[in-house]
């Protein structure tokens, strides 16, 4: 069963991801804090990580960096706020993020497609 | 005493007074001296004329007549002497004049040796008149030649000169001289037994009057009049003399006949009249001369007062220039006036404000003659005096015509010509005197300072406006993270939930779900949509409430702990992202303060934001907002563990535009505004800080009960 780890301080968002992808046969792990997400990522080794960039405590880009240090081939999709779009996106891609999605999400289908694509890539 | 005798007395008084006045104005000036000689000759003639008319027999009349004739002999040569000096041609006419004096001295000899007239005889009841000899005929011809020779030069100059002032002066003097000569010449007929009495002898005083008028109005002989005291003195003198004479004559007759008083006792009423009437008359004459002759001096006091109190303090440049022009035209009674200023961007001098000028779009460049001259000389230009003398191709004359100007003054600051004050002709026709120019030059200098102040104020206002705008942007920037989180996230959830439900429906995930189960799922979705929508609405309302400007000081009971909560709702997320913990500590039933709620929110927002910006990123930031009620005050403390404020800077933090942030990062207005707002709400703000440890702001407000009692 493909495994997704959703790391976001917004409980409703992680609940949405869990409901949607859970209904479609994915195992969805949820963390509402950065450090909890990091721990789960290292332990469970999910196929794709969904990481919110702006979180209290450890920031999303630090979480990305740590995950990639531990698992260089990990597929991390960053969820970014729309401000600072261009440069932030560029920076995250350079850090090794698979792709970035803006908040608020405009399409769960697009996200699903991207997650499938990431999972199919080795 | 005959009327013509009295005319002699009046002629004497007026001519000697004016002669002395002119001499004392400038004893070194040849024009003034020669005018004095002329008037002295007239006075000498008139003096003896008066006594000659009193003579009761030929024996007493003869020496008096010889003396008055001596006066007559020198009138015309001194007249010529004055004309040559007045027209500045004395040097070239010196020899001719000397010859005239020599000839006239010969006539003096003839006068005293009884060769100008052979005898004195009573004629037509007008006293003892001479019998003319052939020598007198020669004298009369010579006298007339001198007279017309002088007129010839005056008329020539009148025709040739383009100087308006000089033209006016000559015009008046010619008119006065003609009147004087006609008046005096009415004495000649009786020499030849022509029964035409010299009733017009009094016209000599009119000549004196006209010359005096020309001095007052048109600075004849370059005399600017301080005639006030002289007129008052002359008036008093005439009053005393006249009153003394009249009252003595009448009084003596009256008291002698009715009471049998002698002439000395009859003087007593005169003394009383003079004693009580002298002071009121002095005041009357002073006010009358001021009003009618010296209106301009009175107006200059008004001008200076108006400028000092009203105009020079105006900080709006256009308004300053408009008022300057309007007041100058009004007070000085001008036909036109304009203020021309340098535009720093285009380097052109443009009319900012004008009255009585047809084309207000005229511009001047540095190389234009008006500007070039004012820059070089720094001196005013008077149309009739200076323009003709300034070399050029007539450009300056054209410029003056375009500006309808009579006088142009430089407006200079720090030796830089920043503008021109152009003044048109006075409606009264008076010329600008040197005193006018001195006063207006001083005015132009102060105008320069006022213009500079207005420009600086304008720049300062723009700077302040820019800073205030940056402050607004800074506030919006602070709120942006919170806005994004609190609005975009809920919207994202709303969309996501709806999309998920529809996709689940489409993908057949609900195929095996019962109707009841489906209804339950859809209810859950609806509830989440409502909840998230309310969340977004809440933040929007809070933001709207925060952003709306408060109506002027709407005072109400403000529960500070609640307002702290509102502010944290706005920026709490941003603080969380920055790893800053915010805690509040308010006792139960913390008393409210009487203040404007929105303004208090603004204060709390600014201080908390400042505290967040002061945090050291290397450690976890903490902000504690607490309340305490003591000593009749309600106090709110906002304490942080940021970088603190150095002791040498702490006294400046409430100053406008003071900031420790990098240029462009801080506006320096945040705490300045905070202090203003706190004080406006009857509060006091204090600050304690330790560099490296943190800062505590304390806001003290009077207790509501204390305020109510007050």
Short mmCIF file of N, CA, C and O in Angstrom, two decimals, chain B residues 309-416:
data_model
loop_
_atom_site.label_atom_id
_atom_site.label_comp_id
_atom_site.label_asym_id
_atom_site.label_seq_id
_atom_site.Cartn_x
_atom_site.Cartn_y
_atom_site.Cartn_z
N UNK B 309 2.68 89.42 10.63
CA UNK B 309 1.73 88.60 11.38
C UNK B 309 1.01 87.57 10.53
O UNK B 309 0.67 86.51 11.02
N UNK B 310 0.76 87.90 9.28
CA UNK B 310 -0.13 87.02 8.51
C UNK B 310 0.55 86.27 7.38
O UNK B 310 0.38 85.08 7.23
N UNK B 311 1.31 86.99 6.57
CA UNK B 311 1.75 86.37 5.33
C UNK B 311 2.98 85.50 5.51
O UNK B 311 3.04 84.38 5.01
N UNK B 312 3.97 86.00 6.21
CA UNK B 312 5.26 85.30 6.26
C UNK B 312 5.21 84.00 7.03
O UNK B 312 6.17 83.25 7.04
N UNK B 313 4.07 83.75 7.72
CA UNK B 313 3.96 82.49 8.46
C UNK B 313 3.20 81.43 7.67
O UNK B 313 3.03 80.32 8.12
N UNK B 314 2.75 81.80 6.47
CA UNK B 314 2.01 80.82 5.65
C UNK B 314 3.00 79.79 5.11
O UNK B 314 4.05 80.15 4.58
N UNK B 315 2.64 78.51 5.25
CA UNK B 315 3.59 77.46 4.85
C UNK B 315 3.26 76.85 3.50
O UNK B 315 4.04 76.06 2.98
N UNK B 316 2.12 77.22 2.94
CA UNK B 316 1.80 76.72 1.60
C UNK B 316 2.35 77.72 0.60
O UNK B 316 2.01 78.92 0.64
N UNK B 317 3.17 77.28 -0.32
CA UNK B 317 3.91 78.19 -1.19
C UNK B 317 2.99 79.04 -2.07
O UNK B 317 3.15 80.25 -2.16
N UNK B 318 2.01 78.39 -2.69
CA UNK B 318 1.11 79.13 -3.59
C UNK B 318 0.32 80.18 -2.81
O UNK B 318 0.17 81.31 -3.24
N UNK B 319 -0.14 79.76 -1.65
CA UNK B 319 -0.94 80.68 -0.83
C UNK B 319 -0.08 81.86 -0.37
O UNK B 319 -0.51 83.00 -0.34
N UNK B 320 1.17 81.57 -0.02
CA UNK B 320 2.11 82.62 0.40
C UNK B 320 2.27 83.65 -0.71
O UNK B 320 2.19 84.85 -0.49
N UNK B 321 2.49 83.15 -1.94
CA UNK B 321 2.70 84.06 -3.07
C UNK B 321 1.42 84.84 -3.39
O UNK B 321 1.47 86.04 -3.65
N UNK B 322 0.28 84.15 -3.35
CA UNK B 322 -1.00 84.83 -3.64
C UNK B 322 -1.25 85.94 -2.64
O UNK B 322 -1.65 87.06 -3.01
N UNK B 323 -1.03 85.64 -1.37
CA UNK B 323 -1.29 86.66 -0.34
C UNK B 323 -0.31 87.81 -0.45
O UNK B 323 -0.68 88.97 -0.24
N UNK B 324 0.93 87.49 -0.77
CA UNK B 324 1.94 88.55 -0.93
C UNK B 324 1.49 89.54 -1.99
O UNK B 324 1.49 90.75 -1.78
N UNK B 325 1.10 89.00 -3.13
CA UNK B 325 0.70 89.86 -4.26
C UNK B 325 -0.55 90.65 -3.89
O UNK B 325 -0.61 91.87 -4.09
N UNK B 326 -1.53 89.98 -3.31
CA UNK B 326 -2.80 90.63 -2.99
C UNK B 326 -2.60 91.77 -1.99
O UNK B 326 -3.13 92.87 -2.16
N UNK B 327 -1.82 91.52 -0.95
CA UNK B 327 -1.62 92.53 0.09
C UNK B 327 -0.79 93.70 -0.40
O UNK B 327 -1.06 94.85 -0.08
N UNK B 328 0.21 93.40 -1.24
CA UNK B 328 1.03 94.49 -1.77
C UNK B 328 0.18 95.41 -2.66
O UNK B 328 0.26 96.63 -2.55
N UNK B 329 -0.64 94.80 -3.49
CA UNK B 329 -1.51 95.59 -4.38
C UNK B 329 -2.48 96.42 -3.55
O UNK B 329 -2.71 97.60 -3.83
N UNK B 330 -3.00 95.81 -2.50
CA UNK B 330 -4.02 96.48 -1.68
C UNK B 330 -3.40 97.61 -0.87
O UNK B 330 -3.87 98.74 -0.88
N UNK B 331 -2.33 97.31 -0.15
CA UNK B 331 -1.80 98.29 0.78
C UNK B 331 -1.05 99.41 0.07
O UNK B 331 -1.19 100.58 0.41
N UNK B 332 -0.26 99.04 -0.95
CA UNK B 332 0.50 100.06 -1.66
C UNK B 332 -0.30 100.71 -2.78
O UNK B 332 0.16 101.66 -3.40
N UNK B 333 -1.50 100.15 -3.03
CA UNK B 333 -2.39 100.66 -4.10
C UNK B 333 -1.64 100.66 -5.44
O UNK B 333 -1.37 101.70 -6.04
N UNK B 334 -1.32 99.44 -5.85
CA UNK B 334 -0.53 99.26 -7.07
C UNK B 334 -1.41 98.85 -8.23
O UNK B 334 -2.47 98.27 -8.04
N UNK B 335 -0.90 99.11 -9.42
CA UNK B 335 -1.62 98.64 -10.61
C UNK B 335 -1.32 97.18 -10.88
O UNK B 335 -2.11 96.50 -11.53
N UNK B 336 -0.18 96.72 -10.45
CA UNK B 336 0.18 95.32 -10.72
C UNK B 336 1.23 94.86 -9.73
O UNK B 336 1.95 95.67 -9.13
N UNK B 337 1.30 93.54 -9.57
CA UNK B 337 2.37 92.95 -8.76
C UNK B 337 2.47 91.49 -9.12
O UNK B 337 1.49 90.87 -9.53
N UNK B 338 3.68 90.93 -9.00
CA UNK B 338 3.80 89.49 -9.24
C UNK B 338 4.99 88.93 -8.49
O UNK B 338 5.95 89.66 -8.19
N UNK B 339 4.87 87.63 -8.19
CA UNK B 339 5.98 86.90 -7.57
C UNK B 339 6.46 85.87 -8.59
O UNK B 339 5.67 85.06 -9.07
N UNK B 340 7.73 85.95 -8.92
CA UNK B 340 8.32 85.04 -9.91
C UNK B 340 9.34 84.20 -9.16
O UNK B 340 10.20 84.74 -8.46
N UNK B 341 9.25 82.88 -9.28
CA UNK B 341 10.16 82.00 -8.54
C UNK B 341 10.89 81.03 -9.46
O UNK B 341 10.36 80.64 -10.50
N UNK B 342 12.06 80.64 -9.00
CA UNK B 342 12.87 79.68 -9.76
C UNK B 342 12.33 78.28 -9.57
O UNK B 342 12.13 77.83 -8.44
N UNK B 343 12.08 77.61 -10.70
CA UNK B 343 11.70 76.19 -10.65
C UNK B 343 12.99 75.39 -10.70
O UNK B 343 13.72 75.44 -11.70
N UNK B 344 13.27 74.65 -9.61
CA UNK B 344 14.58 73.96 -9.52
C UNK B 344 14.74 72.90 -10.60
O UNK B 344 15.84 72.63 -11.05
N UNK B 345 13.63 72.30 -10.99
CA UNK B 345 13.74 71.20 -11.96
C UNK B 345 14.04 71.72 -13.37
O UNK B 345 14.89 71.21 -14.06
N UNK B 346 13.31 72.76 -13.78
CA UNK B 346 13.49 73.26 -15.14
C UNK B 346 14.50 74.40 -15.23
O UNK B 346 14.89 74.81 -16.32
N UNK B 347 14.90 74.92 -14.10
CA UNK B 347 15.85 76.04 -14.02
C UNK B 347 15.29 77.30 -14.69
O UNK B 347 16.03 78.13 -15.20
N UNK B 348 13.96 77.41 -14.70
CA UNK B 348 13.34 78.60 -15.28
C UNK B 348 12.65 79.38 -14.18
O UNK B 348 12.17 78.81 -13.21
N UNK B 349 12.56 80.69 -14.38
CA UNK B 349 11.85 81.54 -13.43
C UNK B 349 10.43 81.72 -13.95
O UNK B 349 10.23 82.23 -15.07
N UNK B 350 9.47 81.29 -13.13
CA UNK B 350 8.07 81.33 -13.59
C UNK B 350 7.24 82.18 -12.66
O UNK B 350 7.51 82.27 -11.45
N UNK B 351 6.17 82.77 -13.23
CA UNK B 351 5.25 83.56 -12.40
C UNK B 351 4.41 82.60 -11.58
O UNK B 351 3.73 81.73 -12.13
N UNK B 352 4.46 82.73 -10.26
CA UNK B 352 3.67 81.87 -9.38
C UNK B 352 2.35 82.55 -9.07
O UNK B 352 1.30 81.93 -8.99
N UNK B 353 2.40 83.87 -8.90
CA UNK B 353 1.19 84.60 -8.58
C UNK B 353 1.32 85.99 -9.15
O UNK B 353 2.40 86.59 -9.10
N UNK B 354 0.23 86.53 -9.69
CA UNK B 354 0.31 87.86 -10.30
C UNK B 354 -1.05 88.53 -10.31
O UNK B 354 -2.08 87.86 -10.37
N UNK B 355 -1.02 89.88 -10.26
CA UNK B 355 -2.24 90.65 -10.47
C UNK B 355 -1.87 91.79 -11.40
O UNK B 355 -0.78 92.36 -11.28
N UNK B 356 -2.74 92.10 -12.32
CA UNK B 356 -2.47 93.19 -13.25
C UNK B 356 -1.46 92.86 -14.32
O UNK B 356 -0.89 93.76 -14.95
N UNK B 357 -1.20 91.56 -14.52
CA UNK B 357 -0.24 91.14 -15.55
C UNK B 357 -1.02 90.33 -16.58
O UNK B 357 -1.71 89.39 -16.21
N UNK B 358 -0.89 90.73 -17.86
CA UNK B 358 -1.71 90.07 -18.90
C UNK B 358 -1.29 88.62 -19.10
O UNK B 358 -2.08 87.71 -19.05
N UNK B 359 0.00 88.44 -19.38
CA UNK B 359 0.47 87.10 -19.69
C UNK B 359 1.20 86.51 -18.50
O UNK B 359 2.35 86.87 -18.21
N UNK B 360 0.53 85.58 -17.82
CA UNK B 360 1.12 85.00 -16.62
C UNK B 360 1.97 83.77 -16.93
O UNK B 360 2.49 83.13 -16.03
N UNK B 361 2.09 83.48 -18.22
CA UNK B 361 2.89 82.31 -18.60
C UNK B 361 4.30 82.68 -19.00
O UNK B 361 5.04 81.85 -19.53
N UNK B 362 4.67 83.93 -18.78
CA UNK B 362 6.03 84.35 -19.14
C UNK B 362 7.01 83.56 -18.29
O UNK B 362 6.78 83.35 -17.10
N UNK B 363 8.09 83.13 -18.92
CA UNK B 363 9.16 82.49 -18.15
C UNK B 363 10.47 83.22 -18.44
O UNK B 363 10.63 83.82 -19.51
N UNK B 364 11.37 83.15 -17.51
CA UNK B 364 12.66 83.81 -17.67
C UNK B 364 13.77 82.80 -17.46
O UNK B 364 13.67 81.92 -16.59
N UNK B 365 14.82 83.00 -18.25
CA UNK B 365 15.99 82.12 -18.10
C UNK B 365 17.09 82.90 -17.39
O UNK B 365 17.03 84.12 -17.28
N UNK B 366 18.10 82.19 -16.98
CA UNK B 366 19.24 82.82 -16.30
C UNK B 366 19.87 83.92 -17.15
O UNK B 366 20.30 84.94 -16.63
N UNK B 367 19.88 83.69 -18.48
CA UNK B 367 20.58 84.65 -19.33
C UNK B 367 19.71 85.85 -19.71
O UNK B 367 20.20 86.79 -20.32
N UNK B 368 18.44 85.83 -19.37
CA UNK B 368 17.59 86.99 -19.65
C UNK B 368 18.09 88.18 -18.83
O UNK B 368 18.54 88.03 -17.70
N UNK B 369 17.94 89.37 -19.43
CA UNK B 369 18.57 90.55 -18.84
C UNK B 369 18.08 90.84 -17.41
O UNK B 369 18.88 91.22 -16.55
N UNK B 370 16.81 90.68 -17.18
CA UNK B 370 16.27 90.96 -15.85
C UNK B 370 16.96 90.08 -14.81
O UNK B 370 17.46 90.56 -13.79
N UNK B 371 16.99 88.78 -15.09
CA UNK B 371 17.55 87.83 -14.14
C UNK B 371 19.06 88.04 -14.00
O UNK B 371 19.60 88.07 -12.88
N UNK B 372 19.70 88.21 -15.15
CA UNK B 372 21.16 88.38 -15.13
C UNK B 372 21.54 89.60 -14.31
O UNK B 372 22.47 89.56 -13.49
N UNK B 373 20.78 90.68 -14.52
CA UNK B 373 21.12 91.91 -13.79
C UNK B 373 20.89 91.73 -12.29
O UNK B 373 21.72 92.12 -11.46
N UNK B 374 19.75 91.18 -11.93
CA UNK B 374 19.44 91.01 -10.51
C UNK B 374 20.44 90.07 -9.84
O UNK B 374 20.84 90.28 -8.70
N UNK B 375 20.87 89.05 -10.59
CA UNK B 375 21.84 88.11 -10.03
C UNK B 375 23.17 88.79 -9.78
O UNK B 375 23.81 88.62 -8.75
N UNK B 376 23.57 89.57 -10.76
CA UNK B 376 24.90 90.19 -10.67
C UNK B 376 24.92 91.30 -9.63
O UNK B 376 25.83 91.37 -8.81
N UNK B 377 23.91 92.16 -9.69
CA UNK B 377 23.97 93.35 -8.84
C UNK B 377 23.36 93.11 -7.47
O UNK B 377 23.76 93.74 -6.50
N UNK B 378 22.33 92.24 -7.41
CA UNK B 378 21.62 92.04 -6.15
C UNK B 378 20.83 93.27 -5.74
O UNK B 378 20.37 93.39 -4.61
N UNK B 379 20.67 94.21 -6.69
CA UNK B 379 19.99 95.47 -6.37
C UNK B 379 18.65 95.56 -7.08
O UNK B 379 18.48 94.99 -8.16
N UNK B 380 17.72 96.32 -6.52
CA UNK B 380 16.43 96.48 -7.21
C UNK B 380 16.59 97.29 -8.50
O UNK B 380 17.55 98.06 -8.63
N UNK B 381 15.66 97.10 -9.42
CA UNK B 381 15.66 97.88 -10.65
C UNK B 381 14.41 98.74 -10.66
O UNK B 381 13.29 98.22 -10.58
N UNK B 382 14.62 100.08 -10.76
CA UNK B 382 13.49 100.99 -10.85
C UNK B 382 13.36 101.39 -12.30
O UNK B 382 14.34 101.82 -12.91
N UNK B 383 12.20 101.28 -12.84
CA UNK B 383 12.02 101.45 -14.29
C UNK B 383 12.59 102.75 -14.81
O UNK B 383 13.41 102.76 -15.73
N UNK B 384 12.17 103.88 -14.25
CA UNK B 384 12.57 105.13 -14.87
C UNK B 384 14.01 105.51 -14.56
O UNK B 384 14.66 106.17 -15.35
N UNK B 385 14.49 105.09 -13.41
CA UNK B 385 15.85 105.49 -13.06
C UNK B 385 16.88 104.53 -13.63
O UNK B 385 17.85 104.93 -14.25
N UNK B 386 16.62 103.24 -13.41
CA UNK B 386 17.68 102.27 -13.72
C UNK B 386 17.62 101.72 -15.13
O UNK B 386 18.65 101.49 -15.74
N UNK B 387 16.40 101.51 -15.63
CA UNK B 387 16.28 100.80 -16.90
C UNK B 387 17.00 101.52 -18.02
O UNK B 387 17.70 100.92 -18.83
N UNK B 388 16.85 102.85 -18.05
CA UNK B 388 17.51 103.63 -19.10
C UNK B 388 19.02 103.53 -19.00
O UNK B 388 19.74 103.57 -19.99
N UNK B 389 19.49 103.40 -17.75
CA UNK B 389 20.94 103.41 -17.56
C UNK B 389 21.56 102.05 -17.83
O UNK B 389 22.74 101.95 -18.12
N UNK B 390 20.74 100.99 -17.71
CA UNK B 390 21.30 99.66 -17.92
C UNK B 390 21.43 99.43 -19.43
O UNK B 390 20.50 99.56 -20.18
N UNK B 391 22.61 99.07 -19.83
CA UNK B 391 22.84 98.89 -21.26
C UNK B 391 22.16 97.62 -21.73
O UNK B 391 22.09 96.64 -21.04
N UNK B 392 21.66 97.66 -22.90
CA UNK B 392 21.01 96.47 -23.44
C UNK B 392 20.30 96.82 -24.73
O UNK B 392 20.38 97.94 -25.21
N UNK B 393 19.63 95.86 -25.28
CA UNK B 393 18.97 96.12 -26.55
C UNK B 393 17.50 96.42 -26.35
O UNK B 393 16.68 96.21 -27.22
N UNK B 394 17.16 96.89 -25.17
CA UNK B 394 15.77 97.21 -24.92
C UNK B 394 14.99 96.04 -24.36
O UNK B 394 13.79 96.14 -24.14
N UNK B 395 15.71 94.94 -24.11
CA UNK B 395 15.03 93.73 -23.59
C UNK B 395 14.44 94.00 -22.22
O UNK B 395 13.33 93.56 -21.90
N UNK B 396 15.19 94.74 -21.43
CA UNK B 396 14.73 95.02 -20.07
C UNK B 396 13.45 95.86 -20.09
O UNK B 396 12.51 95.62 -19.32
N UNK B 397 13.41 96.82 -20.99
CA UNK B 397 12.21 97.66 -21.11
C UNK B 397 11.02 96.80 -21.50
O UNK B 397 9.91 96.97 -20.96
N UNK B 398 11.26 95.90 -22.41
CA UNK B 398 10.19 94.99 -22.86
C UNK B 398 9.71 94.14 -21.69
O UNK B 398 8.51 93.96 -21.49
N UNK B 399 10.67 93.64 -20.91
CA UNK B 399 10.33 92.79 -19.76
C UNK B 399 9.47 93.57 -18.77
O UNK B 399 8.46 93.08 -18.26
N UNK B 400 9.88 94.81 -18.51
CA UNK B 400 9.12 95.62 -17.57
C UNK B 400 7.71 95.86 -18.09
O UNK B 400 6.74 95.91 -17.33
N UNK B 401 7.62 96.02 -19.40
CA UNK B 401 6.31 96.25 -19.99
C UNK B 401 5.44 95.00 -19.85
O UNK B 401 4.26 95.09 -19.50
N UNK B 402 6.06 93.85 -20.11
CA UNK B 402 5.31 92.58 -20.01
C UNK B 402 4.80 92.36 -18.60
O UNK B 402 3.69 91.88 -18.38
N UNK B 403 5.67 92.71 -17.62
CA UNK B 403 5.29 92.50 -16.23
C UNK B 403 4.45 93.67 -15.68
O UNK B 403 4.02 93.63 -14.54
N UNK B 404 4.29 94.71 -16.49
CA UNK B 404 3.58 95.92 -16.03
C UNK B 404 4.24 96.43 -14.75
O UNK B 404 3.59 96.80 -13.79
N UNK B 405 5.57 96.41 -14.80
CA UNK B 405 6.33 96.68 -13.57
C UNK B 405 6.94 98.07 -13.58
O UNK B 405 7.24 98.65 -14.63
N UNK B 406 7.09 98.56 -12.37
CA UNK B 406 7.79 99.82 -12.15
C UNK B 406 9.06 99.57 -11.36
O UNK B 406 10.03 100.29 -11.44
N UNK B 407 9.00 98.50 -10.56
CA UNK B 407 10.11 98.19 -9.67
C UNK B 407 10.25 96.68 -9.57
O UNK B 407 9.27 95.97 -9.38
N UNK B 408 11.46 96.19 -9.75
CA UNK B 408 11.72 94.75 -9.59
C UNK B 408 12.77 94.56 -8.50
O UNK B 408 13.85 95.16 -8.56
N UNK B 409 12.41 93.70 -7.53
CA UNK B 409 13.32 93.46 -6.42
C UNK B 409 13.78 92.01 -6.44
O UNK B 409 12.98 91.12 -6.72
N UNK B 410 15.05 91.78 -6.13
CA UNK B 410 15.50 90.39 -6.09
C UNK B 410 15.01 89.70 -4.82
O UNK B 410 15.00 90.29 -3.75
N UNK B 411 14.62 88.45 -4.98
CA UNK B 411 14.30 87.61 -3.80
C UNK B 411 15.47 86.63 -3.71
O UNK B 411 15.59 85.71 -4.52
N UNK B 412 16.35 86.87 -2.76
CA UNK B 412 17.59 86.09 -2.70
C UNK B 412 17.74 85.42 -1.35
O UNK B 412 17.35 85.97 -0.32
N UNK B 413 18.32 84.23 -1.38
CA UNK B 413 18.61 83.51 -0.15
C UNK B 413 19.99 82.91 -0.28
O UNK B 413 20.28 82.22 -1.27
N UNK B 414 20.83 83.19 0.69
CA UNK B 414 22.21 82.71 0.67
C UNK B 414 22.88 83.05 -0.66
O UNK B 414 23.50 82.21 -1.30
N UNK B 415 22.70 84.30 -1.07
CA UNK B 415 23.30 84.82 -2.30
C UNK B 415 22.81 84.14 -3.57
O UNK B 415 23.41 84.29 -4.62
N UNK B 416 21.75 83.36 -3.45
CA UNK B 416 21.17 82.75 -4.64
C UNK B 416 19.88 83.47 -4.98
O UNK B 416 19.06 83.69 -4.08
#
